[in-house]
Short mmCIF file of C-alpha atoms in Angstrom, two decimals:
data_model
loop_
_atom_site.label_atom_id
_atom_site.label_comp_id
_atom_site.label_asym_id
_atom_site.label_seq_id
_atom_site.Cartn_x
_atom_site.Cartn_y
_atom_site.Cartn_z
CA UNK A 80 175.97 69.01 153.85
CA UNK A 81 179.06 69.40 156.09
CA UNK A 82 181.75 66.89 156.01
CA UNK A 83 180.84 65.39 159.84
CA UNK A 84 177.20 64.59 158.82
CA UNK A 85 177.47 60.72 156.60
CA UNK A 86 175.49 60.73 153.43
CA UNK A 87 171.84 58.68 153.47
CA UNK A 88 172.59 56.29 151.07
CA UNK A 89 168.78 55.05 151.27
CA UNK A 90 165.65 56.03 150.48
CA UNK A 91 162.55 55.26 152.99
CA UNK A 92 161.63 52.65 151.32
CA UNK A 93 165.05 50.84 150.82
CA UNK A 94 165.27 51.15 154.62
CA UNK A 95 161.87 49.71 156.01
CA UNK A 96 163.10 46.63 153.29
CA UNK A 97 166.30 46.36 154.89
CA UNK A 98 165.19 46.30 158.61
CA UNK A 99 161.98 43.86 157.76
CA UNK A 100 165.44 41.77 156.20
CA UNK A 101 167.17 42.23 159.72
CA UNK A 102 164.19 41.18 161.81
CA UNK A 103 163.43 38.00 159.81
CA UNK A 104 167.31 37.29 159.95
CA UNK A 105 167.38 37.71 163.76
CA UNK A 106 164.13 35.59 163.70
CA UNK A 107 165.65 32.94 162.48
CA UNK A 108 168.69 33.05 164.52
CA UNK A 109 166.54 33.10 167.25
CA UNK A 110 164.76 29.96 165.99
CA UNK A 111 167.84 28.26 165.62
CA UNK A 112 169.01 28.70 169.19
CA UNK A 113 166.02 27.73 170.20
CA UNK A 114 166.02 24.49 167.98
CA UNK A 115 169.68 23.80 168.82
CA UNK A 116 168.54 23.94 172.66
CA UNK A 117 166.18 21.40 171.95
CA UNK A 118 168.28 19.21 170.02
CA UNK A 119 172.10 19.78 171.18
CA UNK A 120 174.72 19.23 168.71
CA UNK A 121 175.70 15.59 169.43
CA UNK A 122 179.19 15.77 171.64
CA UNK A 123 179.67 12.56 173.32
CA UNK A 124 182.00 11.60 176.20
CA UNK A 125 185.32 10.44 174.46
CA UNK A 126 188.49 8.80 176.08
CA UNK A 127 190.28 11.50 176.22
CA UNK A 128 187.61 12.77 178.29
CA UNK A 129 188.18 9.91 180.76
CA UNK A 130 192.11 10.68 180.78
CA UNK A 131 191.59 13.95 181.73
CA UNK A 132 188.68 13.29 184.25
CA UNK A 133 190.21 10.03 185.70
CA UNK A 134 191.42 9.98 189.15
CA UNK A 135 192.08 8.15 192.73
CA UNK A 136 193.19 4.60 191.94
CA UNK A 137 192.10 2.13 193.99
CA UNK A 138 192.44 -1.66 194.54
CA UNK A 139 189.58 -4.02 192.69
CA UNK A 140 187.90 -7.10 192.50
CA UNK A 141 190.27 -9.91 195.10
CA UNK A 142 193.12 -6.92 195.80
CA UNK A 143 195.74 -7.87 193.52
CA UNK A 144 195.02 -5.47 190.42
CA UNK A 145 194.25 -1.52 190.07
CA UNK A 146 191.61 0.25 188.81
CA UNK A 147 190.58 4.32 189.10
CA UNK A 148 186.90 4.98 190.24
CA UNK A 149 186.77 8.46 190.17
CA UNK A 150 185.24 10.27 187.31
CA UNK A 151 183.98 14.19 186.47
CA UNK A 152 183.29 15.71 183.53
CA UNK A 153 181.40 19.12 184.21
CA UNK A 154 180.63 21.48 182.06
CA UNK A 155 182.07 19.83 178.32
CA UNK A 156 178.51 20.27 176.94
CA UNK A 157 178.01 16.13 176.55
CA UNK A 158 174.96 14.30 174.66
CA UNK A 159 176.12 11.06 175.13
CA UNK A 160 177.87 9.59 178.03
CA UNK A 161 177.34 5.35 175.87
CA UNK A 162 181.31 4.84 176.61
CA UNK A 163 180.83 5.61 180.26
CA UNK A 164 179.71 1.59 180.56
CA UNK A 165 182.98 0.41 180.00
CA UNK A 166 184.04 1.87 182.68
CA UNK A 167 182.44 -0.67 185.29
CA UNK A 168 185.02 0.27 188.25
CA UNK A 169 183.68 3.19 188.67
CA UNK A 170 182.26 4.52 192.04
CA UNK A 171 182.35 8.28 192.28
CA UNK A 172 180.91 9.95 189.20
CA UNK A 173 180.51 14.09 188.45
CA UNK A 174 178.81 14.89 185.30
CA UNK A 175 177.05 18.21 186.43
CA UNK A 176 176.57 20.99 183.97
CA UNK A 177 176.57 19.54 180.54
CA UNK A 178 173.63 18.40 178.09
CA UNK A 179 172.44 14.57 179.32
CA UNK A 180 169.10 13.23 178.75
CA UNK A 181 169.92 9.85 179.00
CA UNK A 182 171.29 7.88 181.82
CA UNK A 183 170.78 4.72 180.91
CA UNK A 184 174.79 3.85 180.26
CA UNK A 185 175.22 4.09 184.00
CA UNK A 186 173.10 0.83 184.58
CA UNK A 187 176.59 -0.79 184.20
CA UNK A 188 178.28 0.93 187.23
CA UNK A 189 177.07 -1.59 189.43
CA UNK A 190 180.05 -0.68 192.20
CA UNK A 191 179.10 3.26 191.60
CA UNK A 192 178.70 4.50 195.51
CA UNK A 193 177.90 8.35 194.31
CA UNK A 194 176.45 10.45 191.63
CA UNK A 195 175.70 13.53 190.47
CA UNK A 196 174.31 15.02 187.39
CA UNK A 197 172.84 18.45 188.70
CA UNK A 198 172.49 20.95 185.53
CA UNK A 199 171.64 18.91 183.08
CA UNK A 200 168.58 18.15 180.77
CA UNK A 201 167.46 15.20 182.59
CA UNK A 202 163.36 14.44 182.66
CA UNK A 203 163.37 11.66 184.90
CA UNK A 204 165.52 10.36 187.71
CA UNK A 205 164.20 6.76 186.99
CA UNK A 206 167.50 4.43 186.36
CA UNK A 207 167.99 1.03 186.34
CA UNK A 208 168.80 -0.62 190.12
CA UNK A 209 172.31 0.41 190.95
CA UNK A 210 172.87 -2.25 194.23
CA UNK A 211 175.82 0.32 195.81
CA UNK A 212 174.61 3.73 194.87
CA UNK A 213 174.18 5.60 198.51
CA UNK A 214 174.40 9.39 197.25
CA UNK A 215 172.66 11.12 194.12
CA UNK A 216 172.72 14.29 193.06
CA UNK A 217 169.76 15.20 190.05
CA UNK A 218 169.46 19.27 191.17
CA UNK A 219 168.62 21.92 188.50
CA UNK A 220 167.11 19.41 185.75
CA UNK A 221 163.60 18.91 184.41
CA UNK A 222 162.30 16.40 186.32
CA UNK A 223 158.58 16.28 186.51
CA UNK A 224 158.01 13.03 189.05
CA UNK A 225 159.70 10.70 191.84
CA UNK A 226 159.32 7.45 190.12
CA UNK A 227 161.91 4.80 188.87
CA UNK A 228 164.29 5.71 192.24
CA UNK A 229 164.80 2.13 193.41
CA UNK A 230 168.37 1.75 194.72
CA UNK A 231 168.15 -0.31 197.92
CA UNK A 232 171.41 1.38 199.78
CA UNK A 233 170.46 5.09 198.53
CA UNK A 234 170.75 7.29 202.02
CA UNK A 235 170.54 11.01 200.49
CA UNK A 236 168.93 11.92 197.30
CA UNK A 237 169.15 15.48 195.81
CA UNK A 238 166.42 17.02 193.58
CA UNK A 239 165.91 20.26 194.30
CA UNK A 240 165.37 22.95 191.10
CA UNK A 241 163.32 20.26 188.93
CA UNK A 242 159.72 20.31 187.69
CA UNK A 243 158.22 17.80 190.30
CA UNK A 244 154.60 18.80 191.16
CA UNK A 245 153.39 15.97 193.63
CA UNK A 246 156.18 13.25 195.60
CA UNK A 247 155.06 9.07 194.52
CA UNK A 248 156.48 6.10 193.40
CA UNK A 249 159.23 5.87 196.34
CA UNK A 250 159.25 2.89 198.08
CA UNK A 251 159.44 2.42 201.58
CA UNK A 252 160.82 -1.32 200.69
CA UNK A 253 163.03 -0.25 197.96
CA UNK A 254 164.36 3.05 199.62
CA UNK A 255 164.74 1.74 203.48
CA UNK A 256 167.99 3.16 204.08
CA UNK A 257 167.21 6.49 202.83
CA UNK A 258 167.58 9.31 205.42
CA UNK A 259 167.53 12.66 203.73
CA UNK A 260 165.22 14.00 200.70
CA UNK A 261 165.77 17.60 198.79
CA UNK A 262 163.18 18.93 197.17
CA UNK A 263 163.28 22.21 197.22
CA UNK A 264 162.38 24.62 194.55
CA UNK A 265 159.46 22.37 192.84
CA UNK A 266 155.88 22.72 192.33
CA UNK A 267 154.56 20.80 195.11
CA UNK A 268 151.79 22.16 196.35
CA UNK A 269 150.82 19.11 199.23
CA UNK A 270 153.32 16.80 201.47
CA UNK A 271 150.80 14.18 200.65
CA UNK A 272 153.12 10.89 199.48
CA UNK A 273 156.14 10.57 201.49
CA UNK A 274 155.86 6.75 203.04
CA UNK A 275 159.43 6.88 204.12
CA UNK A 276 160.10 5.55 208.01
CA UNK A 277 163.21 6.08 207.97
CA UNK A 278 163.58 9.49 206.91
CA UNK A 279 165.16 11.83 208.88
CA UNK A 280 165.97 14.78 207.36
CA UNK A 281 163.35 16.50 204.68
CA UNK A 282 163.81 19.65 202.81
CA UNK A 283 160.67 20.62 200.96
CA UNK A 284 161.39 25.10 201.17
CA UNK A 285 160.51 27.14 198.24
CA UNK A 286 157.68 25.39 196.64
CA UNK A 287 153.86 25.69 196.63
CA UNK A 288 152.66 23.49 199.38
CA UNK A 289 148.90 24.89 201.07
CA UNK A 290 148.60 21.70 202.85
CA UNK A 291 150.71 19.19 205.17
CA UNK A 292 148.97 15.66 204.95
CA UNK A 293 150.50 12.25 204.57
CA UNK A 294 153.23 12.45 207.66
CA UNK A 295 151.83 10.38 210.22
CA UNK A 296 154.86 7.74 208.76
CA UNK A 297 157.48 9.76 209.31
CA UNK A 298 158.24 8.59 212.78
CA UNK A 299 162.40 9.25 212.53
CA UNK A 300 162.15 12.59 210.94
CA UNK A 301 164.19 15.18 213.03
CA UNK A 302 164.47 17.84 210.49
CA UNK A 303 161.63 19.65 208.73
CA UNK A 304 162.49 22.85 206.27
CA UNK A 305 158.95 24.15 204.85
CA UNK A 306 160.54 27.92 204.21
CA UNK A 307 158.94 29.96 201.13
CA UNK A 308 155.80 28.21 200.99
CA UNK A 309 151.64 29.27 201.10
CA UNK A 310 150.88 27.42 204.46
CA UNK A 311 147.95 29.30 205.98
CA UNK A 312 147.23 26.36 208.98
CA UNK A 313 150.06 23.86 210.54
CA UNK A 314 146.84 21.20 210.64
CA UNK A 315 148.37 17.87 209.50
CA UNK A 316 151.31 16.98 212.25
CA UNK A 317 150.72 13.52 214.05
CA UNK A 318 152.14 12.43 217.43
CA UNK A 319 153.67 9.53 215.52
CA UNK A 320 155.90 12.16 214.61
CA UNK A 321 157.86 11.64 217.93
CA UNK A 322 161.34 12.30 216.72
CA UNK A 323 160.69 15.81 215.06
CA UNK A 324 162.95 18.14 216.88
CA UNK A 325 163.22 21.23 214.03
CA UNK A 326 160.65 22.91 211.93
CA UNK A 327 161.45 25.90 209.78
CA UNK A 328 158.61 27.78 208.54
CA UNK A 329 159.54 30.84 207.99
CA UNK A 330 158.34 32.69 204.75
CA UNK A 331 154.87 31.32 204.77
CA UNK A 332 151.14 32.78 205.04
CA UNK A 333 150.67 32.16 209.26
CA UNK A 334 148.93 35.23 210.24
CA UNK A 335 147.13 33.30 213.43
CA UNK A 336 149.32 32.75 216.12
CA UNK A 337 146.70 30.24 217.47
CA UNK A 338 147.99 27.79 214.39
CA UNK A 339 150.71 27.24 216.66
CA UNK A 340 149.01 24.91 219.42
CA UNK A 341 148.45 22.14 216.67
CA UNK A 342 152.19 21.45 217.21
CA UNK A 343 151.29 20.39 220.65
CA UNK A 344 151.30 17.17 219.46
CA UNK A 345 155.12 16.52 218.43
CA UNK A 346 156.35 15.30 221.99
CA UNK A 347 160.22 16.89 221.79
CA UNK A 348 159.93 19.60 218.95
CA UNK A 349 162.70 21.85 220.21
CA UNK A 350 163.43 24.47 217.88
CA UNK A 351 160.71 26.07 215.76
CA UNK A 352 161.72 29.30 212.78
CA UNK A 353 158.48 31.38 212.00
CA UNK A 354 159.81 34.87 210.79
CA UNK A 355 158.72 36.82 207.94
CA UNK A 356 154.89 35.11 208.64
CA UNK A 357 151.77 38.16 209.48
CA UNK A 358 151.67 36.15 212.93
CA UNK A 359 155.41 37.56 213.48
CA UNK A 360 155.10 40.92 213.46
CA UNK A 361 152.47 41.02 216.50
CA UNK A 362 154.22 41.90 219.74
CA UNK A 363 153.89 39.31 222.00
CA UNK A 364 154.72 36.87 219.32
CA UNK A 365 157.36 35.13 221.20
CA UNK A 366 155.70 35.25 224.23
CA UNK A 367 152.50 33.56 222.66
CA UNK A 368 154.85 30.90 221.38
CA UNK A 369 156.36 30.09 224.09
CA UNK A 370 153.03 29.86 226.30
CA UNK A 371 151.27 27.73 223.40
CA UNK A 372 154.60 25.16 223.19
CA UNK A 373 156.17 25.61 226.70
CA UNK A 374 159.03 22.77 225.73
CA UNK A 375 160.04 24.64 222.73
CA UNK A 376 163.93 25.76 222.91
CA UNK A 377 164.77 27.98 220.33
CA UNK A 378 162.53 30.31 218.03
CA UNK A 379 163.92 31.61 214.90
CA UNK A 380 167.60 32.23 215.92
CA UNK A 381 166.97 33.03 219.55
CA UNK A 382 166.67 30.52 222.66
CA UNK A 383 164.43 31.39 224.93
CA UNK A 384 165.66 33.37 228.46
CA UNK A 385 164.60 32.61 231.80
CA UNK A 386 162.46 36.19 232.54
CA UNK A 387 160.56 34.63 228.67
CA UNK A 388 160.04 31.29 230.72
CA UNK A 389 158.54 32.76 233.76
CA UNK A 390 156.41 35.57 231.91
CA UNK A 391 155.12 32.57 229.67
CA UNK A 392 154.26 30.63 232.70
CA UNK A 393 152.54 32.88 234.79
CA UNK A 394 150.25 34.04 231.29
CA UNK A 395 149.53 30.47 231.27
CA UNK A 396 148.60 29.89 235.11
CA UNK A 397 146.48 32.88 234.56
CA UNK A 398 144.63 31.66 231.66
CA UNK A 399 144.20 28.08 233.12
CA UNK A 400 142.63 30.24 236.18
CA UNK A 401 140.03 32.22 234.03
CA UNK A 402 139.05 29.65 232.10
CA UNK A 403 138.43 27.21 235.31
CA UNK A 404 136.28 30.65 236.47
CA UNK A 405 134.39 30.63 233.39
CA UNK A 406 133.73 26.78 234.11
CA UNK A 407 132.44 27.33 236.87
CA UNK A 408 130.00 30.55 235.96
CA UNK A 409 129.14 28.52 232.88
CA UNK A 410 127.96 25.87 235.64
CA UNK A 411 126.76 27.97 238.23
CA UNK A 412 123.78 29.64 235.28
CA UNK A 413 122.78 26.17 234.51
CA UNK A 414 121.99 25.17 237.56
CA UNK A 415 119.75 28.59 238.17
CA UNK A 416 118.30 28.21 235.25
CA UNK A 417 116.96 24.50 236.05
CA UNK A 418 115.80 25.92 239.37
CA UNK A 419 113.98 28.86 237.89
CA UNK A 420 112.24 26.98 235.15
CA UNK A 421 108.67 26.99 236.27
CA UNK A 422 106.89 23.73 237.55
CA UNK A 423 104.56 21.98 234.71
CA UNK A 424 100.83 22.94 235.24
CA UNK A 425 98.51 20.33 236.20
CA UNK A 426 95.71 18.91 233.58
CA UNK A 427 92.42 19.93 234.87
CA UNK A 428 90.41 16.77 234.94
CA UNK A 429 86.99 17.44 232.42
CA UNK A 430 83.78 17.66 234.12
CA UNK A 431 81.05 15.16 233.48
#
């Protein structure tokens, strides 16, 4: 054996026992990890915490004393956020990127104006009625339903990147000043369950939705984003939907341009994004577009030129023309054919 080879200091069998001993050692690591994902090691917010994460003082309560009502934390791998109720000043909070599964300190913050928690381990976005709260943030958790969302001044709620397979539980009573909704990257797979008048903008890209139904309430949405979905029809607008200016499908399963004249029926839908759909790659896709929707602006990034405008008018002239044509053929057989249908024969009266 030359010096540069190293010496087998193991038989065969010494070395199938020794790597069955590594496997079941990197099985249990494994296991652990796994175990310690499930059940963090607890790390709860501390006060020093709060001095380092403490910031913009402002006046309180009748003017004459201080208080700061800023807060972050992100990324300190927290548990537990109990001391956080102490803390009832508070108005802007950050605790994004750490371990929370419980919210339920934060019932205290009764002046807290924003929130966000994105990144965390969150399976619910239910809390407790916070009378102030006007921005929250839940992106990135494990949330598997809309329920327990009840703050009366909320305007813009975030919670895109959860679990959430069908929209309920948010009240059009409760929630009347809310005016944007992200829920992109779910599970839904239907629109059905959004009861929210005053909702104006609605971000629902990147999910699983085969059907648009439950709408016709929507009568101040402006903004629709339906990107990355399955929709094979655009069946399920209503013409209560009279402020809907934008749609963005683009990403979806249209392959029938004809789909396009069932959005006829929103009166000042302006702009309209249908790339990377079958229907797209025909020819005279834009041209088809803009003689099915001749108010439409804009489609994908492009607005519409004059020599488009005139092309799409004269197709649609011309259309209108053969189709009156084929009225009239259609009427001009039926009347031949009641004046070539033969006269009924007479009875012959029996003999006696």
């Amino acid at each position: 054996m030359s010096d540069d080879e190293p010496e087998d200091d193991y038989d065969n069998d010494e070395k199938d026992e020794l790597g069955e001993k590594l496997e079941d050692e990197e099985d249990e690591k494994e296991g652990a990890e796994e175990e310690e994902e499930e059940h963090p090691v607890s790390n709860p917010l501390t006060e020093e915490h709060f001095k380092e994460g403490l910031s913009l003082l402002c006046k309180t309560g009748n003017g004459l004393a201080h208080a700061f009502v800023k807060f972050e934390a992100r990324e300190k791998e927290l548990t537990d956020i109990i001391i956080i109720q102490s803390f009832i000043h508070l108005r802007y909070v950050d605790l994004s990127d750490n371990l929370l599964q419980d919210l339920s300190a934060l019932s205290f913050l009764t002046h807290l104006l924003w929130l966000k928690v994105d990144n965390n381990r969150l399976t619910s976005a239910a809390m407790d009625e916070l009378p102030y709260l006007q921005i929250a943030s839940f992106a990135g958790n494990c949330i598997k339903d809309t329920g327990g969302i009840n703050h009366p001044r909320l305007a813009s709620l975030t919670l895109k990147g959860n679990e959430i397979e069908e929209i309920s539980g948010l009240d059009p009573l409760k929630l009347s000043h809310l005016h944007t909704l992200e829920l992109r990257s779910n599970r839904l797979k239907s629109t059905a369950g959004l009861h929210l008048p005053k909702l104006k903008n609605l971000y629902l890209a990147q999910n699983s939705i085969t059907t648009i139904e439950g709408l016709e309430d929507l009568e101040q949405l402006t903004t629709l984003h339906l990107r990355d979905n399955a929709l094979e029809s655009l069946g399920g607008f209503s013409e209560s939907m009279k402020s809907l200016q934008y749609i963005n499908l683009r990403g979806n399963a249209i392959s029938n341009i004809q789909e396009v004249a069932k959005l006829q029926t929103l009166p000042i839908l302006r702009a309209l994004v249908l790339l990377d759909n079958p229907c797209a790659e025909e020819g005279d896709y834009r041209l088809e577009t803009l003689v099915l929707l001749p108010r439409l602006e804009r489609l994908d990034k492009d607005f519409f030129e004059e020599d488009e405008r005139f092309d799409a008018e004269e197709t649609r002239q011309r259309r209108r023309e053969e189709e009156l044509e084929l009225e009239k053929e259609r009427e001009r057989e039926k009347e031949l054919g009641l004046e070539l249908e033969p006269e009924a024969e007479e009875t012959p009266e029996p003999v006696e």
